[in-house]
Short mmCIF file of C-alpha atoms and ligand atoms in Angstrom, two decimals:
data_model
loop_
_atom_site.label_atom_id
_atom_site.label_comp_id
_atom_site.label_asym_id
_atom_site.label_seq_id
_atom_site.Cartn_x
_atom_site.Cartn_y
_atom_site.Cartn_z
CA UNK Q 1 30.10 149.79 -7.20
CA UNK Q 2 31.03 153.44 -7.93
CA UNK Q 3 33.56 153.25 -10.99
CA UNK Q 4 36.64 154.62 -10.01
CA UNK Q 5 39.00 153.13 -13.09
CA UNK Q 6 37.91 155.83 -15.51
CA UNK Q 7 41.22 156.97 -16.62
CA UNK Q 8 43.39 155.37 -14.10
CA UNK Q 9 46.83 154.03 -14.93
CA UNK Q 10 47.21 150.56 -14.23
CA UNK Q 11 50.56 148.69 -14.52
CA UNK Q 12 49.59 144.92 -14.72
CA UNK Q 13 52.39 142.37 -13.29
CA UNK Q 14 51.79 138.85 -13.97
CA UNK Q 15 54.33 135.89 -12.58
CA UNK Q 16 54.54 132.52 -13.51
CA UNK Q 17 51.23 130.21 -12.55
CA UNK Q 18 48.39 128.27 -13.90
CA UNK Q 19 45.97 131.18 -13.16
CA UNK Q 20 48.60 134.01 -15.58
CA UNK Q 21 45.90 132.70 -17.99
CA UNK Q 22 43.00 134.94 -16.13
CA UNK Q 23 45.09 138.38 -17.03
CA UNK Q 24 43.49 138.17 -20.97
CA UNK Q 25 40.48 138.75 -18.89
CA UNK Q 26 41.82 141.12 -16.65
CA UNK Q 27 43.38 143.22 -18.84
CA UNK Q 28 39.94 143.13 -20.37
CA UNK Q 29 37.93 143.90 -17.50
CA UNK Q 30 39.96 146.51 -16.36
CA UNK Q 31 40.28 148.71 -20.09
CA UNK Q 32 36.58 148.45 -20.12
CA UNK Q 33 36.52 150.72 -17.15
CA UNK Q 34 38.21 153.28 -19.09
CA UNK Q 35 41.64 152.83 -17.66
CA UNK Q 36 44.67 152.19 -19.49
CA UNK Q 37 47.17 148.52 -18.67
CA UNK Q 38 50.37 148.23 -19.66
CA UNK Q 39 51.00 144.73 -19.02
CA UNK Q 40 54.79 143.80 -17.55
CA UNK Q 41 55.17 139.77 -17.82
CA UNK Q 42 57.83 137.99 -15.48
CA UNK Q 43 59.76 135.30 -17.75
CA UNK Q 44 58.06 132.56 -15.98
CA UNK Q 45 54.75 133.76 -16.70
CA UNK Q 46 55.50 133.25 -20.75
CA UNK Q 47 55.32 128.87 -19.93
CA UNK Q 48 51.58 129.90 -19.21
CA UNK Q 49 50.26 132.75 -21.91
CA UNK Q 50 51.53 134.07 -24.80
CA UNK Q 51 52.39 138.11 -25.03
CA UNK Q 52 50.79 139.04 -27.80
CA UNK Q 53 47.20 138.02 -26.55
CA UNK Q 54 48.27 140.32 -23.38
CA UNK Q 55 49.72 143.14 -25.92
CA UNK Q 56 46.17 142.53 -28.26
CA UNK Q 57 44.00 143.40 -24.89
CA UNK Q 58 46.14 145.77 -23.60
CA UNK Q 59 46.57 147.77 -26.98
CA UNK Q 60 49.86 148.33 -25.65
CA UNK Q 61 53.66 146.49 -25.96
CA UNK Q 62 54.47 143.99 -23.35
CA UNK Q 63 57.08 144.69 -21.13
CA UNK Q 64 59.42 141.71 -19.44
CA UNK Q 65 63.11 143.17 -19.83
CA UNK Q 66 64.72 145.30 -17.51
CA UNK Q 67 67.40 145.98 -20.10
CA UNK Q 68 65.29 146.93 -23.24
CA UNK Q 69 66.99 149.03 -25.64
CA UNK Q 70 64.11 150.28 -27.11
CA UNK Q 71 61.82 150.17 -23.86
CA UNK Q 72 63.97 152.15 -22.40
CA UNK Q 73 63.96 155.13 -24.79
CA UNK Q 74 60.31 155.80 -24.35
CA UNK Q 75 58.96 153.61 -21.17
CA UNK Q 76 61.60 152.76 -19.04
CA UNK Q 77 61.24 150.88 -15.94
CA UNK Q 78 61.46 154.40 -13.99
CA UNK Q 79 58.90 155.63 -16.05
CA UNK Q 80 56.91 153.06 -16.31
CA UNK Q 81 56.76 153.24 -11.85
CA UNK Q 82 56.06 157.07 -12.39
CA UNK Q 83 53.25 156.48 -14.77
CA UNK Q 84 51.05 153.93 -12.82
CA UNK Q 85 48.07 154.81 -10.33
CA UNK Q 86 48.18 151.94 -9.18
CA UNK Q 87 50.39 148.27 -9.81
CA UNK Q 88 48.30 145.12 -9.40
CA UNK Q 89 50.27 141.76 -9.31
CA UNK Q 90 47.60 139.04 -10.40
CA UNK Q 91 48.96 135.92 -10.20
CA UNK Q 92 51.51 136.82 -7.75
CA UNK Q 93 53.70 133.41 -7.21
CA UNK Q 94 55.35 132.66 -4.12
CA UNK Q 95 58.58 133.87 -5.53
CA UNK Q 96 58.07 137.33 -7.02
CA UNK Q 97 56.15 137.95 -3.28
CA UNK Q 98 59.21 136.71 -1.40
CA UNK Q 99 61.48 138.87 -3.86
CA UNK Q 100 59.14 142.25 -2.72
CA UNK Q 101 59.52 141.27 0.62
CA UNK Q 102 62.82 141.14 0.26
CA UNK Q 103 63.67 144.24 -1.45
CA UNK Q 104 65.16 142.26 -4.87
CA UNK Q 105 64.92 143.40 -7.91
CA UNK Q 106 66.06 141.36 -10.54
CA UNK Q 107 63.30 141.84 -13.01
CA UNK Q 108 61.35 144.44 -14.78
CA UNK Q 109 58.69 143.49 -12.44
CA UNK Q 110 60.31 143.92 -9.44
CA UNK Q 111 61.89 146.74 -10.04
CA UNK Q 112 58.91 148.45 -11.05
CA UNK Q 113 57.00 147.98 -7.88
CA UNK Q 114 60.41 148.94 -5.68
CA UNK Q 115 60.60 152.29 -7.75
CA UNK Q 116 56.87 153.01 -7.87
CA UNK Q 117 54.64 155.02 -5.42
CA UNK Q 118 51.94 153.95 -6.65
CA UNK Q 119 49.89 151.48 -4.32
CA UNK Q 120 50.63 148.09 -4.77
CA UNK Q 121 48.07 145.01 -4.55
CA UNK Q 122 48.94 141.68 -4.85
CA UNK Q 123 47.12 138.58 -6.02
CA UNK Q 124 49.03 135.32 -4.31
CA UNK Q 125 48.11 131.87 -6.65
CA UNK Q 126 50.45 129.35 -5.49
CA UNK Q 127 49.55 125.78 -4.30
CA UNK Q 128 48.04 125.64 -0.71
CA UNK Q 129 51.09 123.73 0.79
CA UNK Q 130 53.13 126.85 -0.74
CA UNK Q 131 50.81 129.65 0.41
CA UNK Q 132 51.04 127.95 4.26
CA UNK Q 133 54.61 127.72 4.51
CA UNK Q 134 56.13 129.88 7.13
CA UNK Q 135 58.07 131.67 5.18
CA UNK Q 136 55.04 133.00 2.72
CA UNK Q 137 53.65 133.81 5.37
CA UNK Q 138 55.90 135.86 7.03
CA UNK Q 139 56.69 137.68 3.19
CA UNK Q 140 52.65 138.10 3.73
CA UNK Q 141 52.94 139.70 6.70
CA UNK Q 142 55.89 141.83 6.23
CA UNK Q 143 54.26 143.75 2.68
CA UNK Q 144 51.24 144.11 4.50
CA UNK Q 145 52.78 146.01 7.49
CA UNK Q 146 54.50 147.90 4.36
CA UNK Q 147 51.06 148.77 3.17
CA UNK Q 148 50.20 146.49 -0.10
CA UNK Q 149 47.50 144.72 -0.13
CA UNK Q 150 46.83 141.42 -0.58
CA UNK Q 151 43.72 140.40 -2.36
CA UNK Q 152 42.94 136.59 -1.00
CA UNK Q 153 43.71 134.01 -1.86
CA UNK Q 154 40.48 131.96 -2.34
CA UNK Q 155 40.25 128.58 -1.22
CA UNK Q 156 39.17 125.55 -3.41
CA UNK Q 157 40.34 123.10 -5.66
CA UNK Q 158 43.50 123.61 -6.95
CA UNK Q 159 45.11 123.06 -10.23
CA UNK Q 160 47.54 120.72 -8.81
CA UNK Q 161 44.95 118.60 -7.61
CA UNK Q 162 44.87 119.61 -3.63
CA UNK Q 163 42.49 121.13 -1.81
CA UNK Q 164 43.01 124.26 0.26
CA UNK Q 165 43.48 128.07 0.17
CA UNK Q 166 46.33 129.89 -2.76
CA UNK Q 167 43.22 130.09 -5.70
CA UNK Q 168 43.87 133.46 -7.37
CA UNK Q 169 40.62 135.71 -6.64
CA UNK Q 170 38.35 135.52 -9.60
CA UNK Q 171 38.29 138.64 -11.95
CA UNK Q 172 35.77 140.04 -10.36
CA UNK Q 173 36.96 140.24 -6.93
CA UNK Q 174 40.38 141.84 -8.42
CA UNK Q 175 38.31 144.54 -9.91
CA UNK Q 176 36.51 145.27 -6.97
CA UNK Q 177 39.57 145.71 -4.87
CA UNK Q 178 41.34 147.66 -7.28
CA UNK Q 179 38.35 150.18 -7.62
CA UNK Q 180 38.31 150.60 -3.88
CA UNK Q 181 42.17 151.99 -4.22
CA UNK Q 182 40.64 155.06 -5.65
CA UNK Q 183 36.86 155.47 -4.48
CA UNK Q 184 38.56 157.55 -1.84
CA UNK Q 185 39.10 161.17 -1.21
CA UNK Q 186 35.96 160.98 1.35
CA UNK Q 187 37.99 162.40 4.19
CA UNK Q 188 40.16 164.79 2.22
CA UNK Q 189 40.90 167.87 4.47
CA UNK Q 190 40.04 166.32 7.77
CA UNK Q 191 42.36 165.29 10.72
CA UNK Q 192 41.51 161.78 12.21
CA UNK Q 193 42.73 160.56 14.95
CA UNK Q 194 42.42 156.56 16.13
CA UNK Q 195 43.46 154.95 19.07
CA UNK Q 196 45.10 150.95 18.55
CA UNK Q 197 46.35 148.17 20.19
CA UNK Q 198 45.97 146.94 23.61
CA UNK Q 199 47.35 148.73 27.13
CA UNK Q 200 49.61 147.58 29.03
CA UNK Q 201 49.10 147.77 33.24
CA UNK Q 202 52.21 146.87 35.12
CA UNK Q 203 51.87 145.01 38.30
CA UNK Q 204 55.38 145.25 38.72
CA UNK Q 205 58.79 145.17 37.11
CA UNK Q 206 57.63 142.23 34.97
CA UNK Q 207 54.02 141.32 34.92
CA UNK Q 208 51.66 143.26 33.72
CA UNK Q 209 47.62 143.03 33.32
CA UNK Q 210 46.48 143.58 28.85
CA UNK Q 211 44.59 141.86 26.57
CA UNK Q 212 45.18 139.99 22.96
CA UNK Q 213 44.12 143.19 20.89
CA UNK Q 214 46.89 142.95 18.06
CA UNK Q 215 46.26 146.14 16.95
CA UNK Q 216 45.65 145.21 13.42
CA UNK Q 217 41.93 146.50 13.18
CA UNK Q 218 43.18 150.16 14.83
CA UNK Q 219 45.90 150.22 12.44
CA UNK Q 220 44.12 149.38 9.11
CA UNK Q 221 41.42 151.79 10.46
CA UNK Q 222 44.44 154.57 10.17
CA UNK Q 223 45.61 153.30 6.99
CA UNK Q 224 42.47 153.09 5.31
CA UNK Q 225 41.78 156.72 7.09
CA UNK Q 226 44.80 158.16 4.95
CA UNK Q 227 43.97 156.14 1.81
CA UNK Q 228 40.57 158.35 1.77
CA UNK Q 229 42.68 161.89 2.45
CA UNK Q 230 42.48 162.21 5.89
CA UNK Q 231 45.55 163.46 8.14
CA UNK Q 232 45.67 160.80 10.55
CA UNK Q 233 47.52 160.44 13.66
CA UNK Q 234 47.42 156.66 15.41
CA UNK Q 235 47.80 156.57 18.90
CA UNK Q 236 48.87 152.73 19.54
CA UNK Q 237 49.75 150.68 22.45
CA UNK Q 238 51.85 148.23 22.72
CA UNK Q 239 51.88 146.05 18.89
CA UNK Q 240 54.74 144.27 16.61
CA UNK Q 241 53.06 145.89 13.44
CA UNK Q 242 54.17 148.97 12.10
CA UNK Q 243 52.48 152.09 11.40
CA UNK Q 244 51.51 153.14 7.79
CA UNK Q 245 54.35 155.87 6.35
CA UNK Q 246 51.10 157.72 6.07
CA UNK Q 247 49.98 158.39 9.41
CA UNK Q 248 52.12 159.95 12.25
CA UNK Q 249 52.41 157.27 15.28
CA UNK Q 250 52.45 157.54 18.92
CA UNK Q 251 53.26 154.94 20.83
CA UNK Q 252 52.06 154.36 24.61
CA UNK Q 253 51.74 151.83 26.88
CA UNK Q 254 49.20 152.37 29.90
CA UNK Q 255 45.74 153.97 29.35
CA UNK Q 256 46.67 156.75 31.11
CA UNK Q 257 49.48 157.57 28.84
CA UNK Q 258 46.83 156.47 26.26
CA UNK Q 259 43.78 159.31 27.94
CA UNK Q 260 47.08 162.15 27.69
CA UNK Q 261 48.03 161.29 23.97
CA UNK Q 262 44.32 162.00 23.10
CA UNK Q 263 44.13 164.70 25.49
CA UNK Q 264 46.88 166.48 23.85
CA UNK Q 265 45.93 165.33 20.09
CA UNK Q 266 42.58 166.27 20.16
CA UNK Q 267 42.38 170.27 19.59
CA UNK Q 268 41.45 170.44 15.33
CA UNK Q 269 40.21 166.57 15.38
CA UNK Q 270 37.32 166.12 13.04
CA UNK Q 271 36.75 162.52 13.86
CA UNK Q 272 38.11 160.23 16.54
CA UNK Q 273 38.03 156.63 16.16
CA UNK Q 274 38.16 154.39 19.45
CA UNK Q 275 39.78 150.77 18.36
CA UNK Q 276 42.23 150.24 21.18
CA UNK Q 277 41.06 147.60 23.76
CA UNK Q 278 41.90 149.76 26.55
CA UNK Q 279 42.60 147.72 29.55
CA UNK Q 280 39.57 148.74 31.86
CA UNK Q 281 41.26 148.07 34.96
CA UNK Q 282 45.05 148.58 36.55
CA UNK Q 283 46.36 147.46 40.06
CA UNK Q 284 46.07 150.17 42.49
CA UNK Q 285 49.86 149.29 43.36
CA UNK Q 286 53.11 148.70 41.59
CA UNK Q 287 55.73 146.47 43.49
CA UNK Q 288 58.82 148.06 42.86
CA UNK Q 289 60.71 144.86 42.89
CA UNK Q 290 59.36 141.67 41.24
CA UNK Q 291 56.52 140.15 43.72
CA UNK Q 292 58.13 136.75 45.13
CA UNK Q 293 55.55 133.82 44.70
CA UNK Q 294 54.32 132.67 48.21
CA UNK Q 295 52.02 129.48 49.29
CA UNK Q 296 49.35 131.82 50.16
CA UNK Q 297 46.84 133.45 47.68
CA UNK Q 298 47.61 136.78 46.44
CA UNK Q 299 45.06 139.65 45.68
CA UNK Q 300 45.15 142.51 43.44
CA UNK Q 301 42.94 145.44 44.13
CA UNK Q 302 42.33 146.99 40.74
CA UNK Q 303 41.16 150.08 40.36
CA UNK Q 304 39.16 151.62 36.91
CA UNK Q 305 41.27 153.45 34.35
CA UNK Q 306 39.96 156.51 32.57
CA UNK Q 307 37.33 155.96 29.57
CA UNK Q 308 38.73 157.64 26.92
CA UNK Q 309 35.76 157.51 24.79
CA UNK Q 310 33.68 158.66 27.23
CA UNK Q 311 35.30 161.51 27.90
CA UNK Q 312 36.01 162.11 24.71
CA UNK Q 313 32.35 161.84 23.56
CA UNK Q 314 31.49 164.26 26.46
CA UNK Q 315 33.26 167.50 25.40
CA UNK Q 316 31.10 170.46 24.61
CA UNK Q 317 32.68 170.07 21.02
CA UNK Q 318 33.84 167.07 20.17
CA UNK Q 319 34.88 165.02 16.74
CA UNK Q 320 32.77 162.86 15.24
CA UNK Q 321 33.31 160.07 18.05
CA UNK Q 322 33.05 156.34 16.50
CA UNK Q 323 33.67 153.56 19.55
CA UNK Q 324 34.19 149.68 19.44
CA UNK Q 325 32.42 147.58 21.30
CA UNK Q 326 33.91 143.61 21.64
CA UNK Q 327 30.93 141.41 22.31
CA UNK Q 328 30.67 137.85 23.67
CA UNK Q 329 26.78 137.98 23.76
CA UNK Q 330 23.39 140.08 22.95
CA UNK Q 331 25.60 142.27 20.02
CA UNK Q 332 23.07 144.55 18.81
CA UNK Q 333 21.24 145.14 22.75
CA UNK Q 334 25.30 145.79 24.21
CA UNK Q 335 26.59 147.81 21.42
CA UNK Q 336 23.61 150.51 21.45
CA UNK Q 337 23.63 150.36 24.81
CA UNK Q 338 27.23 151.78 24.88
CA UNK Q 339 26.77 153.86 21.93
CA UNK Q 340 23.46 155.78 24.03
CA UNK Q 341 26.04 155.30 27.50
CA UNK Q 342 29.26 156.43 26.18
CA UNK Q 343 27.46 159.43 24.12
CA UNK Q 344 29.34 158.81 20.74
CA UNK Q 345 27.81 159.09 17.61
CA UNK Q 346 28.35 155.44 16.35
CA UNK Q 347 30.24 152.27 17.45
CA UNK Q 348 31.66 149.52 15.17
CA UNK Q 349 30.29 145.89 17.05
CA UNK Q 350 31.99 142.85 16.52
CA UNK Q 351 31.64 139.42 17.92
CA UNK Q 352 34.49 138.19 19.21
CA UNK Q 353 33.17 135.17 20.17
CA UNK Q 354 33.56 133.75 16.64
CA UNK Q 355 36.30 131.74 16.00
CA UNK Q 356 39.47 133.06 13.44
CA UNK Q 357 38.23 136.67 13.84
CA UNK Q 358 37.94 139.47 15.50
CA UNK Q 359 41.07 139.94 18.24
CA UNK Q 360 44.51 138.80 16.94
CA UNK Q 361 43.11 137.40 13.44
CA UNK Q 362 43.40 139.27 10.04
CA UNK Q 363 39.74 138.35 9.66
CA UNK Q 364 36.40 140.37 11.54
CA UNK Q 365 33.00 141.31 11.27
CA UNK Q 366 31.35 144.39 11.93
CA UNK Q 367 27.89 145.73 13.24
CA UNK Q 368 27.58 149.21 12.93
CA UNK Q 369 25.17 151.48 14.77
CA UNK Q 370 24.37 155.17 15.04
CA UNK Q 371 20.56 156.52 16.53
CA UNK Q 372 19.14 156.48 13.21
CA UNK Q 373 20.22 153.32 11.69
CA UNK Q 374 23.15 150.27 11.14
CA UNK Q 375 25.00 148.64 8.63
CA UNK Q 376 26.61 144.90 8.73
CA UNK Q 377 29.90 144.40 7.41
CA UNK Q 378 30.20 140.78 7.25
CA UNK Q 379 33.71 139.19 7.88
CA UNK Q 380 36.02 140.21 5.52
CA UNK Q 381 39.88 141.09 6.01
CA UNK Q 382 41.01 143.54 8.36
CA UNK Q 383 41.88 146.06 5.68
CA UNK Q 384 38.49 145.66 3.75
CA UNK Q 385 36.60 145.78 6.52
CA UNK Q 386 38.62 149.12 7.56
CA UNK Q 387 37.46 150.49 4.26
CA UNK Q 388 34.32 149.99 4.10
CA UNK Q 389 33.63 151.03 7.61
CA UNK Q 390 35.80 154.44 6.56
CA UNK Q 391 33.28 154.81 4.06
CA UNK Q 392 30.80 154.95 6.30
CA UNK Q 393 32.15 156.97 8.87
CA UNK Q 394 32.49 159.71 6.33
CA UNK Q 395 28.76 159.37 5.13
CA UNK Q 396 27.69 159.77 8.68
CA UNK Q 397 30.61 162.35 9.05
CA UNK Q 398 29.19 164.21 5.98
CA UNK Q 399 25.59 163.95 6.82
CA UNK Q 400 26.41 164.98 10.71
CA UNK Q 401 28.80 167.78 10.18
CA UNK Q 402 30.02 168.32 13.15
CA UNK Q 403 32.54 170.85 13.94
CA UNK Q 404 36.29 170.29 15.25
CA UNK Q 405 36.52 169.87 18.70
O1 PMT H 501 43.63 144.72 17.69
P1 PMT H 501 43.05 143.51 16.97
O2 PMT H 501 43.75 142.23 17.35
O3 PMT H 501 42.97 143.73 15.48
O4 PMT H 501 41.54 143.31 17.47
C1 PMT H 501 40.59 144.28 17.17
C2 PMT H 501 39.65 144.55 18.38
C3 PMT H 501 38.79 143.33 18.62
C4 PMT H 501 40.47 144.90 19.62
C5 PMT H 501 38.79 145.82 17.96
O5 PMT H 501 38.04 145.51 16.82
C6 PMT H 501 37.88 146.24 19.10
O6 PMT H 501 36.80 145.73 19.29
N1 PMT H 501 38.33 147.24 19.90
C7 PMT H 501 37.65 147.69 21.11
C8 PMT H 501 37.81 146.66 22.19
C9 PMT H 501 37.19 147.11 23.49
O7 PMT H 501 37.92 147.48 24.36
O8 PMT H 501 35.90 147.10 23.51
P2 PMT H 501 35.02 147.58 24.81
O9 PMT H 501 33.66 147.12 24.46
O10 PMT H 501 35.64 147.05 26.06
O11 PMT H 501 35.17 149.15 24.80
C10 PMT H 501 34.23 150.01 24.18
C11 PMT H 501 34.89 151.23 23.63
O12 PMT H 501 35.37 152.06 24.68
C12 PMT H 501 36.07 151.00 22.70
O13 PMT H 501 36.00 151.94 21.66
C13 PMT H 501 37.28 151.29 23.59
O14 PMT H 501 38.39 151.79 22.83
C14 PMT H 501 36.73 152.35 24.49
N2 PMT H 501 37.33 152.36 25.86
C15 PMT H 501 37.18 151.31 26.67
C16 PMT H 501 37.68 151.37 27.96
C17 PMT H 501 38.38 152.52 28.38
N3 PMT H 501 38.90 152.61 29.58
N4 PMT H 501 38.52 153.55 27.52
C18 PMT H 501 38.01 153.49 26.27
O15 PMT H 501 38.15 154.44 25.50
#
């Protein structure tokens, strides 16, 4: 792993949990990659360590108060949000992450990550029963639409006794995904443009024909496409997430609409990333009233929508064109199959035959393939896996150097 810490500003927020006692170690780990910590405790993370073994590590005065008189003269809590690269939250309890969901800031914590632009990655510890309840989970979902990122939780034995997922990551792992925050200016000075979601085919007023692509893959793609400098525009059917604040959205819903938004977005694209699950087919009609439901059977004639990718892949100069391919079967033989059909220069496989990943699920795997060789990303999160396949795309980007279409 490329160090990326080296003189880095890290702002270190630890909440109240059994695992507060790994950020000695963190604080460790992360000054001996040459960045600097300034550690910010919430008051129930002093029932689990002690300050001054934080402030020993840290070689730097622990903050907790918002309202420090002294803090406040040199490092206030506006300052102290200016200063950081990045804010890690390791253990993040079940309160402080429903308190950033939220907006609240009643803390020096809180109020550090609301003022800060700095990205923001949280590490949930909580006990399993805590880390499944709805409402985590929707606090989960809701920061992660807003862009921080949530490193695990592992699963295991917990303190408490139980067994189940809300372990903080080990040290290790927290390292790792902090470094990846800043590994990234691979795409600096290039316009990207990805395609998201699923696409809607009305049958008529009220039915439609689609498919269960979430558009989570698509949109972490984009995310993770800005994170490494790129200037990325998402085209994105029909989804409940949001878009990054990073990338410029368009939203469609047919894949016609879909084939005109790249159409039109294309001129100046360096690379173009295919992750929408474009609905192959639509119905050659559309009743203009609802259909009324009859004894006898009904049939749709469907008739082929446009393939984007292809078309894309098949201008005389075209981005750097990366497809998907969703496999059932046969991953490898299907996916270079399209790749040498379709024309593109690589396609991300993934099996969506596995269970909890690949459509809908925050989890998938990739297979990547390009004429000269392939890389397996095994399943990770969504907005891993997005990085490390950005990565790549920009070392085949770099080593292909293709023009702008
Ligand atoms: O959105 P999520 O819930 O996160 O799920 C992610 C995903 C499984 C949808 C995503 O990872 C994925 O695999 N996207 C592509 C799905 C797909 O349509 O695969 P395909 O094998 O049918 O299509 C191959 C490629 O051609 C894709 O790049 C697709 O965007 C493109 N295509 C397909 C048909 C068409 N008419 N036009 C296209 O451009």
């Amino acid at each position: 792993m490329i160090n990326a810490l080296r003189q880095k500003r890290i702002v270190l927020g630890i909440s109240g949990g059994v695992a507060a006692y790994k950020g000695a170690e963190l604080t460790r780990r992360i000054r001996e990659r040459g960045a600097r910590v300034r550690v910010v405790m919430t008051r129930a993370a002093y029932q689990f360590i002690g300050p001054l073994t934080l402030q020993a590590l840290s070689g730097q005065p622990v903050r907790t108060d918002l309202f420090d008189v002294n803090a406040e003269a040199g490092m206030g809590h506006i300052e102290l949000a200016r200063w950081a690269d990045a804010v890690i939250i390791a253990p993040a309890s079940a309160d402080v992450m429903g308190k950033l969901a939220h907006g609240l800031a009643d803390d020096l914590l809180t109020t550090v990550c609301l003022a800060t632009s700095a990205p923001l990655l949280i590490a949930p510890a909580m006990n399993q029963q805590m880390w499944l309840a709805a409402a985590t989970q929707a606090n989960v979902a809701l920061l992660r639409q807003r862009g921080v990122e949530i490193l695990g939780p592992a699963s295991g034995e917990q303190a408490c006794g139980e067994v189940g997922p809300g372990r903080m990551l080990e040290v290790d792992r927290l390292i790792e995904g902090l470094n990846a925050r800043f590994v990234n200016d691979a795409l600096a000075g290039l316009k990207v443009l990805v395609t998201a979601g699923p696409t809607r085919e009305a049958i008529d007023p009220v039915r439609y024909l689609s498919n269960r692509s979430s558009g989570k893959m698509g949109y972490a793609i984009a995310r993770a496409s800005a994170e490494a400098g790129a200037a990325v525009t998402l085209i994105s059917g029909p989804s409940n997430l949001t878009a990054p604040e990073t990338v410029r959205c368009i939203a469609v819903t047919t894949a016609r609409e879909m084939a005109e938004a790249v159409s039109r977005e294309l001129d100046g694209t360096n690379i173009f990333i295919a992750a929408a699950a474009v609905t192959d087919y639509r119905s050659a009609t559309v009743g203009e009233q609802k259909l009324k439901r009859g004894d006898e059977p009904l049939t749709l004639t469907l008739v082929p929508n446009p393939d984007i990718l292809a078309t894309v892949a098949a201008q005389a100069r075209r981005p750097f064109t990366v497809g998907f391919a969703a496999e059932t079967e046969q991953l490898a033989v299907n996916a270079r199959a399209k790749l040498e059909k379709k024309g593109v220069d690589m396609i991300a496989a993934n099996d969506v035959s596995l269970p909890a990943q690949g459509f809908e699920s925050d989890d998938n795997n990739l297979s990547v393939f390009w004429p000269q060789g392939e890389r397996i990303l095994p399943c990770a999160p969504k907005e891993k896996l997005a990085r490390q396949l950005v990565a790549l795309i920009a070392e085949r980007y770099h080593a292909h150097a293709r023009h702008p279409a």
